[in-house]
Short mmCIF file of C-alpha atoms and ligand atoms in Angstrom, two decimals:
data_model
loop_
_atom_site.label_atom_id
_atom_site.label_comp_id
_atom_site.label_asym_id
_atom_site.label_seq_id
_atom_site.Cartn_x
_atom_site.Cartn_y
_atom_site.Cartn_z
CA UNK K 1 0.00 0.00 0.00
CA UNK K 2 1.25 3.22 -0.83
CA UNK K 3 2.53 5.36 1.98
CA UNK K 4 -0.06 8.35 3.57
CA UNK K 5 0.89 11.69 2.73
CA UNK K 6 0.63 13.62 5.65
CA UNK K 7 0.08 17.41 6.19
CA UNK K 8 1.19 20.03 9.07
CA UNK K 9 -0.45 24.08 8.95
CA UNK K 10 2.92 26.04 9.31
CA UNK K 11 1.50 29.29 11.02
CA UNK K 12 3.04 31.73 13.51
CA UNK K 13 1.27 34.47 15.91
CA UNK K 14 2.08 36.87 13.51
CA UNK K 15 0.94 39.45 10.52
CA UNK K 16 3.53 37.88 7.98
CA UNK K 17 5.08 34.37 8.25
CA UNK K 18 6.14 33.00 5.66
CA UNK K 19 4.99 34.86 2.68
CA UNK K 20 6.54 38.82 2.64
CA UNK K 21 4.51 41.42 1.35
CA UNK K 22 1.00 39.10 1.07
CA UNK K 23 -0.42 40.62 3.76
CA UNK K 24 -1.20 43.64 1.80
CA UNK K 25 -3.33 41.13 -0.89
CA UNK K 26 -6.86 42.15 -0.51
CA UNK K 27 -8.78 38.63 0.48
CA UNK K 28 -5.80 38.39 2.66
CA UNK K 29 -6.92 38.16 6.81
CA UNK K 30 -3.61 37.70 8.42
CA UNK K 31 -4.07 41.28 10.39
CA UNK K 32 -6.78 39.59 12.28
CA UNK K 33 -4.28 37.43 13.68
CA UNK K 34 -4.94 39.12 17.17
CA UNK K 35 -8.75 38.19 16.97
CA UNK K 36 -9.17 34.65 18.72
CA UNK K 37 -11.94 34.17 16.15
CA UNK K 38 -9.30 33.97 13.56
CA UNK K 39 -7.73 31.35 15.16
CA UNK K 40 -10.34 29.03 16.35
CA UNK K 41 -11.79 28.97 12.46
CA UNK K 42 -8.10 28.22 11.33
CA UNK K 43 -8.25 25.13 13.46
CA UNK K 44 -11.70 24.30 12.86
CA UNK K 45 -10.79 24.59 9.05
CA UNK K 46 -7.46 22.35 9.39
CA UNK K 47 -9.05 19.12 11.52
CA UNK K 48 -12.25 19.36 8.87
CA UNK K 49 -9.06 18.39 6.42
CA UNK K 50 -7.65 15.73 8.57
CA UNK K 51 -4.20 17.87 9.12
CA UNK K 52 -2.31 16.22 11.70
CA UNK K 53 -1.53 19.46 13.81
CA UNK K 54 -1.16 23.05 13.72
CA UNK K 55 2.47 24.18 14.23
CA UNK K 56 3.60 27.83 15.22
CA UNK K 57 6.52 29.18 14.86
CA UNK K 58 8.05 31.42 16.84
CA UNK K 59 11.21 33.68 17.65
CA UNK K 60 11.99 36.54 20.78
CA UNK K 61 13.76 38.77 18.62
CA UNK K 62 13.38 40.78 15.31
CA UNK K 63 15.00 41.08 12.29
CA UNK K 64 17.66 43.60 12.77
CA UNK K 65 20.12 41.98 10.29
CA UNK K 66 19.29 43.60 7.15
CA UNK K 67 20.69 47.14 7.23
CA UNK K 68 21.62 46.95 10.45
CA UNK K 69 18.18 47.88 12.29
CA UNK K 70 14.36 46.37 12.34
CA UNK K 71 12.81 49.24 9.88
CA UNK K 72 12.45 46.99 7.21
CA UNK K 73 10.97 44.24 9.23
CA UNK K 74 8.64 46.41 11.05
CA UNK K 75 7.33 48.74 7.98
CA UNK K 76 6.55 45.14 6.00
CA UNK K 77 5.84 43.17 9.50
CA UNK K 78 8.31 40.95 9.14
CA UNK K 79 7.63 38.04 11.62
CA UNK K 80 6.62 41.73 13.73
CA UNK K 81 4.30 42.59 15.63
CA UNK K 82 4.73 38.69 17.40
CA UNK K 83 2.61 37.58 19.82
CA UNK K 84 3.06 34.07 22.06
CA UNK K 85 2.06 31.08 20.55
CA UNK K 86 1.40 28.65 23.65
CA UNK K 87 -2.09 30.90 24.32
CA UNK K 88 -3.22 30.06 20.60
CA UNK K 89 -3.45 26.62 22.29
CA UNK K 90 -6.35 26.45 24.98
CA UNK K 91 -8.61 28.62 22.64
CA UNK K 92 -7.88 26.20 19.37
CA UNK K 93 -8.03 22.44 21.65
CA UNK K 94 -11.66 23.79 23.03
CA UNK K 95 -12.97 23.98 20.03
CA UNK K 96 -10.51 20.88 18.22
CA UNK K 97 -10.89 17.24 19.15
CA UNK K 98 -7.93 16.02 17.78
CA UNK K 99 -5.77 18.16 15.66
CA UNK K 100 -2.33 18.67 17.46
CA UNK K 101 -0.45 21.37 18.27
CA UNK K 102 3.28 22.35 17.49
CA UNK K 103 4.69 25.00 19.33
CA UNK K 104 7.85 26.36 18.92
CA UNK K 105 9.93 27.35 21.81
CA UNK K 106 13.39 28.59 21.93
CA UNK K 107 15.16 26.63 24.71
CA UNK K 108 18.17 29.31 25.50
CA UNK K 109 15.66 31.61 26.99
CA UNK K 110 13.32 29.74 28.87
CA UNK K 111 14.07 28.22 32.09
CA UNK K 112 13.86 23.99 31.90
CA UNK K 113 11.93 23.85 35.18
CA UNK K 114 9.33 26.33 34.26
CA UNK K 115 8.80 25.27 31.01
CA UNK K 116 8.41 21.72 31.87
CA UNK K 117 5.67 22.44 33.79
CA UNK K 118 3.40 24.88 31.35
CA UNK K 119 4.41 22.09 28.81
CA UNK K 120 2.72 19.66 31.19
CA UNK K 121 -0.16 21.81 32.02
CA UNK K 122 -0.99 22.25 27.71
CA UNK K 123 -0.88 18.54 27.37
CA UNK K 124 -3.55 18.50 30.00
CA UNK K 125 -5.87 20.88 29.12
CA UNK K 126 -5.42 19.38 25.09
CA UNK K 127 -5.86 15.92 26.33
CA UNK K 128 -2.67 15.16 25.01
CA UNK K 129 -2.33 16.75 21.80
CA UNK K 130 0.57 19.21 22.53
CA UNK K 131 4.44 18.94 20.64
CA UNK K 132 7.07 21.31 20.77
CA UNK K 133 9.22 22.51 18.46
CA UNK K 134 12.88 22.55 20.18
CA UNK K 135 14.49 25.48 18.60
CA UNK K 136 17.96 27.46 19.87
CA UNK K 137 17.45 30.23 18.23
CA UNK K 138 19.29 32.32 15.37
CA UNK K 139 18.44 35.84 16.27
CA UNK K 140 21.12 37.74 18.17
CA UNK K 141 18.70 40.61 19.22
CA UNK K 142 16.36 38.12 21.40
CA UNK K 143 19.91 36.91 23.38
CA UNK K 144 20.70 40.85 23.87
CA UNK K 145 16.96 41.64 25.35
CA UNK K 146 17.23 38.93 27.22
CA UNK K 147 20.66 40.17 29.31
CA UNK K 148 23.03 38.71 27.11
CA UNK K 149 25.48 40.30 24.79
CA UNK K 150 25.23 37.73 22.16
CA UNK K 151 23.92 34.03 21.90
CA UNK K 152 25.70 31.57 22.53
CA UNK K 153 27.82 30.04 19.51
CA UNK K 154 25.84 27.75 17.17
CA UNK K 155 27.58 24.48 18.60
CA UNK K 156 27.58 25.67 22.01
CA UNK K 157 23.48 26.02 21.81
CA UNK K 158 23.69 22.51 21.16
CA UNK K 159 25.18 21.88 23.50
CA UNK K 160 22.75 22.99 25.85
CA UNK K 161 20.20 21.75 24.63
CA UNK K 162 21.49 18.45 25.41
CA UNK K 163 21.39 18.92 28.79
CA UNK K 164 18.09 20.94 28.59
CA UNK K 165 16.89 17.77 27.29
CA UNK K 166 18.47 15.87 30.09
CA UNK K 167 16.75 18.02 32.78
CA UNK K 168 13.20 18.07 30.43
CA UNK K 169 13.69 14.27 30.33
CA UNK K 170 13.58 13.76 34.09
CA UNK K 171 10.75 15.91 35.01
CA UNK K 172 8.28 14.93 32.31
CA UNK K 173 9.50 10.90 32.77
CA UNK K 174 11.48 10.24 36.11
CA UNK K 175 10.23 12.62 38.57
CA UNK K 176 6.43 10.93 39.43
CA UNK K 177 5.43 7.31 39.40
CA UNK K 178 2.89 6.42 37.10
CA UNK K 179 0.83 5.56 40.08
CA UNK K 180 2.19 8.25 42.38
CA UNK K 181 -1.76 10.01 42.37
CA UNK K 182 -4.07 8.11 44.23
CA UNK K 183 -6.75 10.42 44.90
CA UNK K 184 -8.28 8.56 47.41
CA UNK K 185 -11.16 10.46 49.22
CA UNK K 186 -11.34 8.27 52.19
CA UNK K 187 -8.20 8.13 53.11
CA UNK K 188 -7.62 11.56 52.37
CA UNK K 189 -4.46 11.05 50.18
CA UNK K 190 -3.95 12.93 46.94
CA UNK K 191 -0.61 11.91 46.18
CA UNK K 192 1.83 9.45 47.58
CA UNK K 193 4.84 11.15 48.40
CA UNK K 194 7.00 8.04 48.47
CA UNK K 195 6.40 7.85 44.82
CA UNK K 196 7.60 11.60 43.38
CA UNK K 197 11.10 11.57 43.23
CA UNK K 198 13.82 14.71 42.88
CA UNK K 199 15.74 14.77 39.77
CA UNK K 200 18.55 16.09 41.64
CA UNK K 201 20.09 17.25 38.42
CA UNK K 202 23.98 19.15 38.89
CA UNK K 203 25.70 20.02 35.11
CA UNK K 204 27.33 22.61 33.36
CA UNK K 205 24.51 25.15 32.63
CA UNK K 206 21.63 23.84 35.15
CA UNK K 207 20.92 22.95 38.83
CA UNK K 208 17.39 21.27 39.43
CA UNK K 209 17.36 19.66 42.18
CA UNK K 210 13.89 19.05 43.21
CA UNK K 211 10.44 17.36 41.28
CA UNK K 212 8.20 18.02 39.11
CA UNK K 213 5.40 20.11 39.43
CA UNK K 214 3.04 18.78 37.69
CA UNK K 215 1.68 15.29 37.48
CA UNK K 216 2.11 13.37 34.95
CA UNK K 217 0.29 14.04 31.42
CA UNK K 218 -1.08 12.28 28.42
CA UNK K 219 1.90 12.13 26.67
CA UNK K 220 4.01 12.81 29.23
CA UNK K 221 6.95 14.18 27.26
CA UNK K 222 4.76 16.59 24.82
CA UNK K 223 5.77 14.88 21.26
CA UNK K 224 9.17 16.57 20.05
CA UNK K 225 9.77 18.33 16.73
CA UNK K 226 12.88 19.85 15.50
CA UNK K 227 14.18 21.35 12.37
CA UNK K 228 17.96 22.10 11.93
CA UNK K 229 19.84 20.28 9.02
CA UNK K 230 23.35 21.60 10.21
CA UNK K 231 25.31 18.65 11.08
CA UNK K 232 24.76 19.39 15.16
CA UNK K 233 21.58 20.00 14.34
CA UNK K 234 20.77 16.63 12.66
CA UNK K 235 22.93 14.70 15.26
CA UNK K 236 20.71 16.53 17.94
CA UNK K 237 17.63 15.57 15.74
CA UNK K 238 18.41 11.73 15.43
CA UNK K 239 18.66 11.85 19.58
CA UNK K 240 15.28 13.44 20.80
CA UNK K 241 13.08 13.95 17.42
CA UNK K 242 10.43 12.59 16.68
CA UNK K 243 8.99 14.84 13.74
CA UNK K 244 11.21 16.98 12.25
CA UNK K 245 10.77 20.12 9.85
CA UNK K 246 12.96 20.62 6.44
CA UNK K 247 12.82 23.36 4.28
CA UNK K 248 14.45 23.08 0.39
CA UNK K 249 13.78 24.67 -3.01
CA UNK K 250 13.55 21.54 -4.64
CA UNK K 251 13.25 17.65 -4.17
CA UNK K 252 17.45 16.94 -4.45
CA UNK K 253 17.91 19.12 -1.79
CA UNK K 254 14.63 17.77 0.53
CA UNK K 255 16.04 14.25 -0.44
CA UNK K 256 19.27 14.82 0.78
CA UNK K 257 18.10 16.14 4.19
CA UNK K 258 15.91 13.01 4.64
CA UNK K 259 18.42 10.56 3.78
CA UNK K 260 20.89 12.33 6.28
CA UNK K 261 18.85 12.40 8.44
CA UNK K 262 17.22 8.82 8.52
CA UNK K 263 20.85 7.68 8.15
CA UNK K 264 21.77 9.85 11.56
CA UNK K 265 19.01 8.18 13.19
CA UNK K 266 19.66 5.03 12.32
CA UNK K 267 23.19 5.54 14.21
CA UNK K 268 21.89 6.56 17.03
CA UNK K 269 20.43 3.08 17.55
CA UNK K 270 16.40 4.10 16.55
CA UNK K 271 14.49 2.80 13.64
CA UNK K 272 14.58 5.49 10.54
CA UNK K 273 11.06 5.29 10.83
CA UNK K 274 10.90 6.71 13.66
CA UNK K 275 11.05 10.04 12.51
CA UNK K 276 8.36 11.75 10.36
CA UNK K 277 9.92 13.98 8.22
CA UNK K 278 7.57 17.24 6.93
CA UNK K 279 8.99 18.99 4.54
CA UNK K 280 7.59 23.20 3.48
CA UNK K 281 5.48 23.81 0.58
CA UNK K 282 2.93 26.11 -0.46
CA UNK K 283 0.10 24.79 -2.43
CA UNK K 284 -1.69 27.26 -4.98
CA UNK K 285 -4.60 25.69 -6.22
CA UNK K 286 -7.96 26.29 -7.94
CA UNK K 287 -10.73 24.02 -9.84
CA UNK K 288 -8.92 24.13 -13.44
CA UNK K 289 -5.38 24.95 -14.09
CA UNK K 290 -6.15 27.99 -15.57
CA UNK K 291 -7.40 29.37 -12.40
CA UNK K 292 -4.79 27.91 -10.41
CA UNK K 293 -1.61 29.75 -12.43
CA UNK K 294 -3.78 32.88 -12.33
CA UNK K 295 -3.79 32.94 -8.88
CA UNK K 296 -0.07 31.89 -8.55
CA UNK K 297 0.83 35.26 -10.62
CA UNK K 298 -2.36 37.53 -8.70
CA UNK K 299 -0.15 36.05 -5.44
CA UNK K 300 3.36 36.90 -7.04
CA UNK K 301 2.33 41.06 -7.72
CA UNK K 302 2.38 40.91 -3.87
CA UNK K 303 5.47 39.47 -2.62
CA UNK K 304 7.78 42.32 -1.71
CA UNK K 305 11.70 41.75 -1.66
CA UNK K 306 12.93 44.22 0.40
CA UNK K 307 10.70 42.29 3.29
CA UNK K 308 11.75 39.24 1.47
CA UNK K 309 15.83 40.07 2.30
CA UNK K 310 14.83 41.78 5.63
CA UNK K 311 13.67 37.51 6.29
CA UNK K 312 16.31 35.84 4.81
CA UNK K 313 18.92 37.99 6.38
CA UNK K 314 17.75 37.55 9.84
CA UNK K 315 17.60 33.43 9.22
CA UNK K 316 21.28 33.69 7.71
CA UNK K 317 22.85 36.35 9.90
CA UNK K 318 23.93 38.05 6.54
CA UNK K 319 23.20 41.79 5.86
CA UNK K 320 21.71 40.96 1.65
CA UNK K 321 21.31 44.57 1.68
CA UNK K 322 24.76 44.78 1.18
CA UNK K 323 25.06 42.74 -2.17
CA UNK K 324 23.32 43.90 -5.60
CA UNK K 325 20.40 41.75 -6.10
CA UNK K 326 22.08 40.36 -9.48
CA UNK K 327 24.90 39.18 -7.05
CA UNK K 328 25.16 34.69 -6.34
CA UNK K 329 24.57 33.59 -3.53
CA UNK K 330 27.79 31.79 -2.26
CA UNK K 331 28.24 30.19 1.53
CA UNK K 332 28.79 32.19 4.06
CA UNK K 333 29.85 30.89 7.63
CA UNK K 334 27.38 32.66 10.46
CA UNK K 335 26.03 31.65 14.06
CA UNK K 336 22.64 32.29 13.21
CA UNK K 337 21.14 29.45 11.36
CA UNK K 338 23.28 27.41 8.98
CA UNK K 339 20.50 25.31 6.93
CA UNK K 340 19.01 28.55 5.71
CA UNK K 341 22.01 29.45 3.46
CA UNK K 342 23.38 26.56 3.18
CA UNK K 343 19.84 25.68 0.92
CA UNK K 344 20.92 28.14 -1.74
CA UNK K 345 24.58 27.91 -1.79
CA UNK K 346 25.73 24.68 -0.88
CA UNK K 347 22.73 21.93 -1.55
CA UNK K 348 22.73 21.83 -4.98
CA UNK K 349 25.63 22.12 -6.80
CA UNK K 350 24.14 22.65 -10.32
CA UNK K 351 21.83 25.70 -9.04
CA UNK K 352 23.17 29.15 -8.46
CA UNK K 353 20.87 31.36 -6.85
CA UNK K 354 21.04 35.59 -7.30
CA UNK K 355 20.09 37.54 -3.72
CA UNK K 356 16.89 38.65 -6.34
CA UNK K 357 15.84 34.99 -7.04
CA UNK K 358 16.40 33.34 -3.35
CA UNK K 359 14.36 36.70 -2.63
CA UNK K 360 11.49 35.82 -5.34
CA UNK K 361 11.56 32.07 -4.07
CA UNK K 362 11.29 33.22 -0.49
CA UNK K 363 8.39 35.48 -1.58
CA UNK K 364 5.80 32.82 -1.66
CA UNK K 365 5.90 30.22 0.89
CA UNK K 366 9.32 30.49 2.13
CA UNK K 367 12.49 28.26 1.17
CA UNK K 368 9.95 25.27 0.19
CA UNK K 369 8.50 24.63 -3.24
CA UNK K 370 5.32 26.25 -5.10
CA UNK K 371 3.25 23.38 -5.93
CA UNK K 372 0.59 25.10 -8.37
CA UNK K 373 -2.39 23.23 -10.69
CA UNK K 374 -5.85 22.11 -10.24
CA UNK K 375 -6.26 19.70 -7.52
CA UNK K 376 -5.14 16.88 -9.65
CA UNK K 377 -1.97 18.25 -10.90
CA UNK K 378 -1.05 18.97 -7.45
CA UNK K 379 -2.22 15.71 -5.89
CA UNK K 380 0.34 14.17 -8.82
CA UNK K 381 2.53 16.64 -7.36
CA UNK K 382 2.68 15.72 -3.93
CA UNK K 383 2.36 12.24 -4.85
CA UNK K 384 6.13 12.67 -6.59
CA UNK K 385 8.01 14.47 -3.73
CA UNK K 386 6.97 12.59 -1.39
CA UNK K 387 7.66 9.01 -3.12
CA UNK K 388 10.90 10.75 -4.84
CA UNK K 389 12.41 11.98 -1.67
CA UNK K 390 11.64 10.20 0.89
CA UNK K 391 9.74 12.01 3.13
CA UNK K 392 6.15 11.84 5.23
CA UNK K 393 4.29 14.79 4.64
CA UNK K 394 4.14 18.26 3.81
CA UNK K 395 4.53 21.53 6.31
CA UNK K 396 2.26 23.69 4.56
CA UNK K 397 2.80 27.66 4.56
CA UNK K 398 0.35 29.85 3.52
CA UNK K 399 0.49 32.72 0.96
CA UNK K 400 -3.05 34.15 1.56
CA UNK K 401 -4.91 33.82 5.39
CA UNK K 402 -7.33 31.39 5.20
CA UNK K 403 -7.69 31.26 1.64
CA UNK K 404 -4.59 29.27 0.87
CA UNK K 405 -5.92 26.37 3.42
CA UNK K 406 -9.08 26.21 2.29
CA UNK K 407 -7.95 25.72 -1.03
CA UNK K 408 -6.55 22.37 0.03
CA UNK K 409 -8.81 21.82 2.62
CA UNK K 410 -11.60 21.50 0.37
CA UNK K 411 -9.88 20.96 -2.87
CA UNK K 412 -6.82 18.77 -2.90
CA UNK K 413 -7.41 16.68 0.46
CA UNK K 414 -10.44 14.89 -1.37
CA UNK K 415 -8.27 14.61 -4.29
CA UNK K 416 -5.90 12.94 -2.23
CA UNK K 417 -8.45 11.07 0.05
CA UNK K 418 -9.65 9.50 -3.47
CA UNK K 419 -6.61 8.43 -4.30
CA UNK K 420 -6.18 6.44 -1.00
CA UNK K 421 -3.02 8.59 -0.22
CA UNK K 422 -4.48 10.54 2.93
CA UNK K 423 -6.57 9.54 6.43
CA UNK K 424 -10.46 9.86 5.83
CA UNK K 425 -10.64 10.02 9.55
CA UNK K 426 -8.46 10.61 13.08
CA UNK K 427 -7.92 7.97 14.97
CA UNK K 428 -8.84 8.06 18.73
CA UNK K 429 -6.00 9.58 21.33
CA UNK K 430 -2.82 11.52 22.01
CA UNK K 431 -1.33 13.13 18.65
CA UNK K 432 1.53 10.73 19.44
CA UNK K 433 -1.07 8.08 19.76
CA UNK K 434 -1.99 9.58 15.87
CA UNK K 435 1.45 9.24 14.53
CA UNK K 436 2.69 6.63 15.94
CA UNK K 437 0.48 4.52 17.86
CA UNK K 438 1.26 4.67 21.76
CA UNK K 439 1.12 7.79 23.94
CA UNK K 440 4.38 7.73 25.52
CA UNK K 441 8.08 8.59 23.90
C1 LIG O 1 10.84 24.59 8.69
C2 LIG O 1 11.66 25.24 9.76
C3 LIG O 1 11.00 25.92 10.77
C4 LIG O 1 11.71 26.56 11.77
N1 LIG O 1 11.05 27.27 12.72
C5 LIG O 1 11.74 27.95 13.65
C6 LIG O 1 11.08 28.76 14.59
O1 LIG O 1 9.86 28.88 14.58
N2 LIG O 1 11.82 29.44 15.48
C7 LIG O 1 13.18 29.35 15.54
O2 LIG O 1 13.79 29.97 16.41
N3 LIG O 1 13.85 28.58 14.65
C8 LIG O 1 13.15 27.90 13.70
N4 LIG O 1 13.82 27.17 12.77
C9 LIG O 1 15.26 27.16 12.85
C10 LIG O 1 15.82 25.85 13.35
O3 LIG O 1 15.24 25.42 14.53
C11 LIG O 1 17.31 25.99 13.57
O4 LIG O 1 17.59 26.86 14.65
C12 LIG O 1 17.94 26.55 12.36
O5 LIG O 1 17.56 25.77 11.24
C13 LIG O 1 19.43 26.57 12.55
O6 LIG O 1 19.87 25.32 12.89
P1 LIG O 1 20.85 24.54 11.93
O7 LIG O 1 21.99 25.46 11.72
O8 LIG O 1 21.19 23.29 12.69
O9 LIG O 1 20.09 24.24 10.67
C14 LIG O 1 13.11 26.52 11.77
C15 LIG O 1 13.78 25.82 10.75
C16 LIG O 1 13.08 25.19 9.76
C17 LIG O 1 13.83 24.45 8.70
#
């Protein structure tokens, strides 16, 4: 049988995610994104498609990168004004039974002991549908409002997150027995203290010495996503992922993430199926073709580059407005995030990319493919990358908000559902319980 394709909503608490400049398209709604109404539709919307989960992105800084301040960002609202993500989450589970949530937090600036815990309370109140997305961070500006004068080295943020992981690990799993609550009315016993244990943790960047605070959840350990393609990054995936994210122009580049990364999970002693591997697209479809590529180029008049390099040099840590836009794109060493240049320099040898082009591809849906056509064409589509590459499913951005998701809620998911290549229905439990059968890492 041929394998499900499977599909994530890549959103963020934000005016402009992934697409710069379509915020200003008419039918576009992403400046209600500080109405819960938009929200709760947007989730309403993505489990009436069957999309595994919702997954926000999210960063504590701005993008200051690109001429040296955040004008740009801020005049084109460039990942700016950002709101938290984690209170998107009660309002979309109440009205959700079983779409997940991915939530992106940046480990550096959050405390493991706190954020264990509101972790724990979210997979609670979801019933067990709550991931995160373990990010370090690229932006130097969050590390400097946070009482820092830089972030930490690229490496060295790896480093701590292995032992962030480490202290994560023993609250969520170690720290209470599964039987520890006994709730017992008559004997007036709520918990039995005998069976909540310290974690007594002692290392290089944290001291936690005492339990959890919570008691144990669903999931326990809320179900871990990553994305990072650096080679830290993927030996840090193939230890504690168990979806990860990839982002690449085109299929040799998404095929050569997935392979390293199966293979890098396969050495660190787990099963390469283990990991379910999403990779970013944006789907532009209509009912005939025609409509479809008329749409693609309506989208296109909107995507602005100067908001497009204000984005790409805040992932890279490269000022672009320093280069002419008919200038390549070649490698450039930085401690922000490696993948995201890497993609047009490095990944495919027989492509070279001009600042103006990786800006244009950016445009629309970010560093992942355009998949344009009527819902046929892009079913075939899909279909291709996913059996060509090697990967489970698609992360899909958005170019206008909610118009792009309906457009393959209603459109291409029956397509797909047809073609027995996509889940009619969820199945009962956790979302871990939905990917991979059992509730607990
Ligand atoms: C699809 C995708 C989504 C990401 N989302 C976020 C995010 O929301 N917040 C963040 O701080 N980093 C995000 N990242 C960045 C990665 O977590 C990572 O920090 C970055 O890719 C640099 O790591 P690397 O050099 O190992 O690739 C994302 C990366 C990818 C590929």
């Amino acid at each position: 049988m041929p394998k499900l394709i499977r599909f994530n909503a890549f959103q963020m608490n934000t005016v402009s995610h992934q697409s710069p400049g379509l915020w200003t398209h008419p039918r576009d709604n992403s400046h209600r994104y500080t109405d819960p109404d938009h929200w709760t539709e947007l989730a309403q919307l993505l489990e009436r498609g069957r999309f595994d989960a919702i997954f926000l992105a999210d960063v504590l800084g701005v993008y200051d990168v690109y001429q040296g301040n955040a004008d740009a960002a801020l005049r084109h609202a460039v990942q700016a004004p950002l709101n938290d993500p984690l209170a998107l989450v009660p309002l979309m589970s109440q009205v959700t039974r079983h779409l997940g949530f991915g939530v992106t937090c940046a480990l550096p600036y959050e405390h493991p002991y706190t954020f264990a815990r509101r972790m724990s309370t979210l997979d609670h109140l979801t019933r067990g549908r709550i991931g995160w997305n373990i990010v370090t961070g690229y932006l130097d500006s969050a590390a400097r409002n946070l009482g820092m004068n830089q972030q930490l080295s690229h490496d060295e943020r790896y480093d701590l997150a292995d032992e962030y992981m480490e202290v994560v690990y023993k609250l969520w799993e170690q720290s209470w027995d599964d039987d520890a609550v006994v709730n017992d009315k008559e004997r007036g016993v709520y918990t039995d203290p005998s069976r909540v244990h310290p974690i007594n943790h002692e290392g290089r960047f944290y001291k936690v010495p005492g339990f959890h605070l919570s008691e144990p959840s669903p999931q326990r350990t809320p179900l871990l996503y990553q994305a990072g393609t650096s080679p830290r990054g993927t030996a840090f995936a193939a230890r504690h992922a168990e979806c990860t994210f990839v982002s690449g122009p085109s299929k040799k580049v998404v095929k050569k993430y997935a392979d390293d990364l199966r293979a890098a999970v396969r050495a660190a002693g787990r099963d390469g199926g283990d990991l379910k591997i999403y990779a970013q697209a944006l789907i532009i479809t209509a009912p005939t073709e025609a409509e479809a590529r008329a749409k693609h180029e309506e989208y296109k008049r909107h995507i602005d580059i100067e908001a497009a390099l204000a984005l790409l040099s805040g992932w890279t840590g490269v000022d672009f407005s320093r280069f002419p836009l008919d200038a390549t794109i070649e490698y450039i060493d930085s401690d922000a995030g490696r993948s995201a240049l890497a993609s047009f320099s490095q990944a495919d040898p027989d492509r070279k990319w001009t600042v103006r082009e990786a800006a244009e591809f950016i445009g629309l849906g970010g560093r992942g493919p355009v998949l344009v056509g009527d819902p046929r064409q892009v079913a075939d589509q899909l279909e291709s990358w996913l059996d060509d590459t090697g990967i489970d499913g698609f992360n899909l951005a958005f170019a206008v908000a909610h118009e792009s998701m309906r457009d393959v809620v209603d459109l291409v998911v029956p397509e797909l559902q047809q073609r027995g290549r996509y889940q009619r229905d969820y199945s009962p439990g956790t979302l871990r319980h939905q990917l991979f059968g059992r509730n607990r890492r």
